[in-house]
């Protein structure tokens, strides 16, 4: 089924009839295709399902092209980012092209589906902006972080599951909640891997978020746990390039206060709730997708 989604994406890109864009867009690394997998598992291999999955992946890819410009990221999925290879101007325009083509095709599918997906893209954009705004100061408010990751990441995964359930004629609510939960867990694990993993495994720089100004959940919890001088030290390291010593100190503090386990347990609780909902709907494959999200290493 995923092969059919890849072919559909390729077809949509070729329809642009622009050899320069095609050469770059057809060779973008596809990543895990979590959203497409979800849509196809929920709604089967009908043509409009394949089209919806292809469109959502194109919108997601567009958002990453823009995100890498915003984050000034040089690496994406173990390869140089498009902005690193061709500059920000082309990365932005290629994102716009992918996004606009996706929306054009979305019109042809189903009014309910286009409304759910387009609303999620509004959330996605608000989330990205809030991510940027929150990084200008050291955010220590968990609820602002949770709202931002819901918008930036969970909204499109939630919309994918919701829209797929509608296309399949299934009761949408459990699927919507499932999508929201695994979307939140996905970003929480992403932010945790930034702390626990290394560049070779991740395919992008590790320990990067805090230096970029992003106070993700592990840092919010660490800030809460630390007192006095240690809290001041953490604050002084915010949005700075860290020395090896400073990196080790943050690692040791996280270890001492059980931060990694706490964040992992929280993401796991969301995935377990999602899995229980799918257990009741007899959706074994969706439980496996949820578990992959929590167990992933990159
Ligand atoms: C990755 O976050 C970014 C997102 C999931 C959303 C980006 C959204 C936009 C740029 C809004 C514009 C949308 C469109 C469709 C044009 P991250 O930086 O935390 O993850 P990373 O480490 O993988 O870069
Ligand atoms: Mg980024």
PDB file of N, CA, C and O and ligand atoms in Angstrom, residues 67-68 71 73 76 214, ligand 2:
ATOM      1  N   UNK A  67      10.416  24.236   7.909  1.00  0.00           N
ATOM      2  CA  UNK A  67      10.974  24.128   9.265  1.00  0.00           C
ATOM      3  C   UNK A  67      12.499  24.178   9.241  1.00  0.00           C
ATOM      4  O   UNK A  67      13.122  24.796  10.114  1.00  0.00           O
ATOM      5  N   UNK A  68      13.115  23.522   8.248  1.00  0.00           N
ATOM      6  CA  UNK A  68      14.582  23.514   8.188  1.00  0.00           C
ATOM      7  C   UNK A  68      15.130  24.904   7.872  1.00  0.00           C
ATOM      8  O   UNK A  68      16.237  25.241   8.309  1.00  0.00           O
ATOM      9  N   UNK A  71      14.640  26.717  11.316  1.00  0.00           N
ATOM     10  CA  UNK A  71      15.604  26.223  12.317  1.00  0.00           C
ATOM     11  C   UNK A  71      17.050  26.319  11.827  1.00  0.00           C
ATOM     12  O   UNK A  71      17.966  25.907  12.548  1.00  0.00           O
ATOM     13  N   UNK A  73      18.485  24.382   9.812  1.00  0.00           N
ATOM     14  CA  UNK A  73      19.009  23.013   9.940  1.00  0.00           C
ATOM     15  C   UNK A  73      19.749  22.614   8.670  1.00  0.00           C
ATOM     16  O   UNK A  73      19.264  22.845   7.562  1.00  0.00           O
ATOM     17  N   UNK A  76      18.795  16.733   7.331  1.00  0.00           N
ATOM     18  CA  UNK A  76      17.446  16.183   7.512  1.00  0.00           C
ATOM     19  C   UNK A  76      17.485  14.734   7.047  1.00  0.00           C
ATOM     20  O   UNK A  76      17.943  14.447   5.948  1.00  0.00           O
ATOM     21  N   UNK A 214      15.065  26.083  22.614  1.00  0.00           N
ATOM     22  CA  UNK A 214      13.831  25.321  22.840  1.00  0.00           C
ATOM     23  C   UNK A 214      13.886  24.600  24.188  1.00  0.00           C
ATOM     24  O   UNK A 214      14.716  23.711  24.393  1.00  0.00           O
TER      25      UNK A 214
HETATM   26 MG1  LIG B   2      13.314  21.589  13.040  1.00  0.00          MG
END
